[in-house]
């Protein structure tokens, strides 16, 4: 790990993730009907009450919870907490009707409007970017088999130390973040480097929960993508590498067998082939 990364903190990545959420996602949350808010809030509270009664939760435990919830806010870790322990179920429900590609959680580190690189190119990276070079080829089609020329593939991922640009300090703004546009045959070719497994920040509220519960903080190495084409549902997914220690016990429960890559060794690093099948929008 380089010296510059030693200053990466939970409060740093947490507050960036909180600001990102506020600027990108808040527009979509207004207008939930009163009846629905009442139903969902009541059921969640009833589940909490049930746990308290079943396990005879004490005042000491109640106050530990209060103090922990306060610290989640203070370290800006609500996006991290929710995306690790809750989002995977929301994603399952939102995409259960799909016939095309499986998706998975977005996580807290997506940034829109990454630099556009055409159909073939490299993601922006440092001159001495560490990590095994990856050349990834693929094609975007519709569930009916139609080739989706002009489909957009947005890619973002951690570096070979497990850090994301714009959320850990000292990394160029768009490092390992880019958008590609599929050619007339729906094809693209991306050059990047293999990311490292990602560790949930251990010095904040999420880290405290993990250590207090005796869990581990790891997500397996993954490439994040958003794939979009006019008239089709947006696909948000992550791709994983076989053999990772945490493919079977991802802290964020976001691994699916359909999202596993099959890298092949090449003269310069590794090659992967993975394409996407998008579902037409439902009318
Ligand atoms: C979190 C981080 C990720 O990189 C990811 O893919 C999912 C969740 C998190 O820290 O919450
Ligand atoms: Fe991630």
JSON list of N, CA and C in Angstrom, two decimals, residues 237-272:
[
{"chain": "A", "resi": 237, "resn": "UNK", "atom": "N", "xyz": [-24.56, -3.86, -12.70]},
{"chain": "A", "resi": 237, "resn": "UNK", "atom": "CA", "xyz": [-24.02, -5.17, -12.34]},
{"chain": "A", "resi": 237, "resn": "UNK", "atom": "C", "xyz": [-22.59, -5.04, -11.82]},
{"chain": "A", "resi": 238, "resn": "UNK", "atom": "N", "xyz": [-22.06, -6.16, -11.37]},
{"chain": "A", "resi": 238, "resn": "UNK", "atom": "CA", "xyz": [-20.64, -6.24, -11.00]},
{"chain": "A", "resi": 238, "resn": "UNK", "atom": "C", "xyz": [-20.16, -7.58, -11.54]},
{"chain": "A", "resi": 239, "resn": "UNK", "atom": "N", "xyz": [-18.91, -7.63, -11.95]},
{"chain": "A", "resi": 239, "resn": "UNK", "atom": "CA", "xyz": [-18.33, -8.87, -12.45]},
{"chain": "A", "resi": 239, "resn": "UNK", "atom": "C", "xyz": [-17.20, -9.28, -11.51]},
{"chain": "A", "resi": 240, "resn": "UNK", "atom": "N", "xyz": [-17.10, -10.59, -11.29]},
{"chain": "A", "resi": 240, "resn": "UNK", "atom": "CA", "xyz": [-16.20, -11.13, -10.27]},
{"chain": "A", "resi": 240, "resn": "UNK", "atom": "C", "xyz": [-15.18, -12.08, -10.89]},
{"chain": "A", "resi": 241, "resn": "UNK", "atom": "N", "xyz": [-14.11, -12.37, -10.14]},
{"chain": "A", "resi": 241, "resn": "UNK", "atom": "CA", "xyz": [-13.01, -13.20, -10.63]},
{"chain": "A", "resi": 241, "resn": "UNK", "atom": "C", "xyz": [-13.00, -14.52, -9.88]},
{"chain": "A", "resi": 242, "resn": "UNK", "atom": "N", "xyz": [-12.92, -15.64, -10.64]},
{"chain": "A", "resi": 242, "resn": "UNK", "atom": "CA", "xyz": [-12.93, -16.95, -9.96]},
{"chain": "A", "resi": 242, "resn": "UNK", "atom": "C", "xyz": [-11.75, -17.07, -9.00]},
{"chain": "A", "resi": 243, "resn": "UNK", "atom": "N", "xyz": [-11.97, -17.79, -7.92]},
{"chain": "A", "resi": 243, "resn": "UNK", "atom": "CA", "xyz": [-10.86, -18.06, -6.99]},
{"chain": "A", "resi": 243, "resn": "UNK", "atom": "C", "xyz": [-10.69, -17.03, -5.89]},
{"chain": "A", "resi": 244, "resn": "UNK", "atom": "N", "xyz": [-11.45, -15.95, -5.93]},
{"chain": "A", "resi": 244, "resn": "UNK", "atom": "CA", "xyz": [-11.32, -14.93, -4.87]},
{"chain": "A", "resi": 244, "resn": "UNK", "atom": "C", "xyz": [-11.79, -15.53, -3.54]},
{"chain": "A", "resi": 245, "resn": "UNK", "atom": "N", "xyz": [-11.04, -15.25, -2.47]},
{"chain": "A", "resi": 245, "resn": "UNK", "atom": "CA", "xyz": [-11.37, -15.80, -1.15]},
{"chain": "A", "resi": 245, "resn": "UNK", "atom": "C", "xyz": [-12.78, -15.44, -0.69]},
{"chain": "A", "resi": 246, "resn": "UNK", "atom": "N", "xyz": [-13.32, -14.32, -1.20]},
{"chain": "A", "resi": 246, "resn": "UNK", "atom": "CA", "xyz": [-14.59, -13.85, -0.65]},
{"chain": "A", "resi": 246, "resn": "UNK", "atom": "C", "xyz": [-15.77, -13.95, -1.61]},
{"chain": "A", "resi": 247, "resn": "UNK", "atom": "N", "xyz": [-15.60, -14.72, -2.71]},
{"chain": "A", "resi": 247, "resn": "UNK", "atom": "CA", "xyz": [-16.74, -14.93, -3.61]},
{"chain": "A", "resi": 247, "resn": "UNK", "atom": "C", "xyz": [-17.90, -15.62, -2.89]},
{"chain": "A", "resi": 248, "resn": "UNK", "atom": "N", "xyz": [-17.58, -16.45, -1.89]},
{"chain": "A", "resi": 248, "resn": "UNK", "atom": "CA", "xyz": [-18.64, -17.21, -1.21]},
{"chain": "A", "resi": 248, "resn": "UNK", "atom": "C", "xyz": [-19.11, -16.56, 0.08]},
{"chain": "A", "resi": 249, "resn": "UNK", "atom": "N", "xyz": [-18.44, -15.51, 0.53]},
{"chain": "A", "resi": 249, "resn": "UNK", "atom": "CA", "xyz": [-18.92, -14.84, 1.75]},
{"chain": "A", "resi": 249, "resn": "UNK", "atom": "C", "xyz": [-18.72, -13.33, 1.65]},
{"chain": "A", "resi": 250, "resn": "UNK", "atom": "N", "xyz": [-19.15, -12.77, 0.52]},
{"chain": "A", "resi": 250, "resn": "UNK", "atom": "CA", "xyz": [-19.13, -11.32, 0.29]},
{"chain": "A", "resi": 250, "resn": "UNK", "atom": "C", "xyz": [-19.91, -10.63, 1.41]},
{"chain": "A", "resi": 251, "resn": "UNK", "atom": "N", "xyz": [-19.29, -9.65, 2.06]},
{"chain": "A", "resi": 251, "resn": "UNK", "atom": "CA", "xyz": [-19.99, -8.92, 3.13]},
{"chain": "A", "resi": 251, "resn": "UNK", "atom": "C", "xyz": [-21.25, -8.24, 2.60]},
{"chain": "A", "resi": 252, "resn": "UNK", "atom": "N", "xyz": [-21.27, -7.90, 1.29]},
{"chain": "A", "resi": 252, "resn": "UNK", "atom": "CA", "xyz": [-22.44, -7.21, 0.72]},
{"chain": "A", "resi": 252, "resn": "UNK", "atom": "C", "xyz": [-23.42, -8.17, 0.02]},
{"chain": "A", "resi": 253, "resn": "UNK", "atom": "N", "xyz": [-23.18, -9.49, 0.10]},
{"chain": "A", "resi": 253, "resn": "UNK", "atom": "CA", "xyz": [-24.09, -10.50, -0.47]},
{"chain": "A", "resi": 253, "resn": "UNK", "atom": "C", "xyz": [-24.46, -10.20, -1.93]},
{"chain": "A", "resi": 254, "resn": "UNK", "atom": "N", "xyz": [-23.49, -9.75, -2.73]},
{"chain": "A", "resi": 254, "resn": "UNK", "atom": "CA", "xyz": [-23.82, -9.27, -4.08]},
{"chain": "A", "resi": 254, "resn": "UNK", "atom": "C", "xyz": [-23.26, -10.15, -5.19]},
{"chain": "A", "resi": 255, "resn": "UNK", "atom": "N", "xyz": [-22.66, -11.30, -4.85]},
{"chain": "A", "resi": 255, "resn": "UNK", "atom": "CA", "xyz": [-22.11, -12.19, -5.88]},
{"chain": "A", "resi": 255, "resn": "UNK", "atom": "C", "xyz": [-23.20, -13.11, -6.41]},
{"chain": "A", "resi": 256, "resn": "UNK", "atom": "N", "xyz": [-23.27, -13.28, -7.73]},
{"chain": "A", "resi": 256, "resn": "UNK", "atom": "CA", "xyz": [-24.18, -14.26, -8.34]},
{"chain": "A", "resi": 256, "resn": "UNK", "atom": "C", "xyz": [-23.35, -15.06, -9.34]},
{"chain": "A", "resi": 257, "resn": "UNK", "atom": "N", "xyz": [-23.65, -16.36, -9.50]},
{"chain": "A", "resi": 257, "resn": "UNK", "atom": "CA", "xyz": [-22.82, -17.18, -10.39]},
{"chain": "A", "resi": 257, "resn": "UNK", "atom": "C", "xyz": [-22.78, -16.64, -11.82]},
{"chain": "A", "resi": 258, "resn": "UNK", "atom": "N", "xyz": [-23.88, -16.02, -12.27]},
{"chain": "A", "resi": 258, "resn": "UNK", "atom": "CA", "xyz": [-23.92, -15.49, -13.64]},
{"chain": "A", "resi": 258, "resn": "UNK", "atom": "C", "xyz": [-22.95, -14.33, -13.85]},
{"chain": "A", "resi": 259, "resn": "UNK", "atom": "N", "xyz": [-22.43, -13.78, -12.76]},
{"chain": "A", "resi": 259, "resn": "UNK", "atom": "CA", "xyz": [-21.57, -12.59, -12.87]},
{"chain": "A", "resi": 259, "resn": "UNK", "atom": "C", "xyz": [-20.09, -12.94, -12.74]},
{"chain": "A", "resi": 260, "resn": "UNK", "atom": "N", "xyz": [-19.78, -14.24, -12.82]},
{"chain": "A", "resi": 260, "resn": "UNK", "atom": "CA", "xyz": [-18.39, -14.68, -12.68]},
{"chain": "A", "resi": 260, "resn": "UNK", "atom": "C", "xyz": [-17.69, -14.65, -14.04]},
{"chain": "A", "resi": 261, "resn": "UNK", "atom": "N", "xyz": [-16.52, -14.04, -14.09]},
{"chain": "A", "resi": 261, "resn": "UNK", "atom": "CA", "xyz": [-15.73, -13.97, -15.32]},
{"chain": "A", "resi": 261, "resn": "UNK", "atom": "C", "xyz": [-14.91, -15.25, -15.49]},
{"chain": "A", "resi": 262, "resn": "UNK", "atom": "N", "xyz": [-14.39, -15.46, -16.70]},
{"chain": "A", "resi": 262, "resn": "UNK", "atom": "CA", "xyz": [-13.43, -16.55, -16.94]},
{"chain": "A", "resi": 262, "resn": "UNK", "atom": "C", "xyz": [-12.18, -15.96, -17.59]},
{"chain": "A", "resi": 263, "resn": "UNK", "atom": "N", "xyz": [-11.31, -15.33, -16.80]},
{"chain": "A", "resi": 263, "resn": "UNK", "atom": "CA", "xyz": [-10.13, -14.69, -17.39]},
{"chain": "A", "resi": 263, "resn": "UNK", "atom": "C", "xyz": [-9.18, -15.72, -17.99]},
{"chain": "A", "resi": 264, "resn": "UNK", "atom": "N", "xyz": [-8.55, -15.32, -19.09]},
{"chain": "A", "resi": 264, "resn": "UNK", "atom": "CA", "xyz": [-7.52, -16.16, -19.71]},
{"chain": "A", "resi": 264, "resn": "UNK", "atom": "C", "xyz": [-6.21, -15.41, -19.70]},
{"chain": "A", "resi": 265, "resn": "UNK", "atom": "N", "xyz": [-5.15, -16.16, -19.45]},
{"chain": "A", "resi": 265, "resn": "UNK", "atom": "CA", "xyz": [-3.84, -15.51, -19.45]},
{"chain": "A", "resi": 265, "resn": "UNK", "atom": "C", "xyz": [-3.47, -15.11, -20.87]},
{"chain": "A", "resi": 266, "resn": "UNK", "atom": "N", "xyz": [-2.87, -13.93, -21.03]},
{"chain": "A", "resi": 266, "resn": "UNK", "atom": "CA", "xyz": [-2.45, -13.45, -22.36]},
{"chain": "A", "resi": 266, "resn": "UNK", "atom": "C", "xyz": [-1.02, -12.97, -22.25]},
{"chain": "A", "resi": 267, "resn": "UNK", "atom": "N", "xyz": [-0.44, -12.63, -23.40]},
{"chain": "A", "resi": 267, "resn": "UNK", "atom": "CA", "xyz": [0.96, -12.17, -23.41]},
{"chain": "A", "resi": 267, "resn": "UNK", "atom": "C", "xyz": [1.14, -11.01, -22.42]},
{"chain": "A", "resi": 268, "resn": "UNK", "atom": "N", "xyz": [0.17, -10.07, -22.47]},
{"chain": "A", "resi": 268, "resn": "UNK", "atom": "CA", "xyz": [0.25, -8.92, -21.59]},
{"chain": "A", "resi": 268, "resn": "UNK", "atom": "C", "xyz": [-0.95, -8.96, -20.64]},
{"chain": "A", "resi": 269, "resn": "UNK", "atom": "N", "xyz": [-0.84, -9.68, -19.52]},
{"chain": "A", "resi": 269, "resn": "UNK", "atom": "CA", "xyz": [-1.92, -9.70, -18.55]},
{"chain": "A", "resi": 269, "resn": "UNK", "atom": "C", "xyz": [-2.96, -10.77, -18.83]},
{"chain": "A", "resi": 270, "resn": "UNK", "atom": "N", "xyz": [-4.24, -10.37, -18.83]},
{"chain": "A", "resi": 270, "resn": "UNK", "atom": "CA", "xyz": [-5.33, -11.32, -18.97]},
{"chain": "A", "resi": 270, "resn": "UNK", "atom": "C", "xyz": [-6.37, -10.78, -19.95]},
{"chain": "A", "resi": 271, "resn": "UNK", "atom": "N", "xyz": [-7.11, -11.70, -20.59]},
{"chain": "A", "resi": 271, "resn": "UNK", "atom": "CA", "xyz": [-8.24, -11.28, -21.42]},
{"chain": "A", "resi": 271, "resn": "UNK", "atom": "C", "xyz": [-9.52, -11.83, -20.80]},
{"chain": "A", "resi": 272, "resn": "UNK", "atom": "N", "xyz": [-10.59, -11.07, -20.94]},
{"chain": "A", "resi": 272, "resn": "UNK", "atom": "CA", "xyz": [-11.91, -11.56, -20.52]},
{"chain": "A", "resi": 272, "resn": "UNK", "atom": "C", "xyz": [-12.92, -11.27, -21.62]}
]
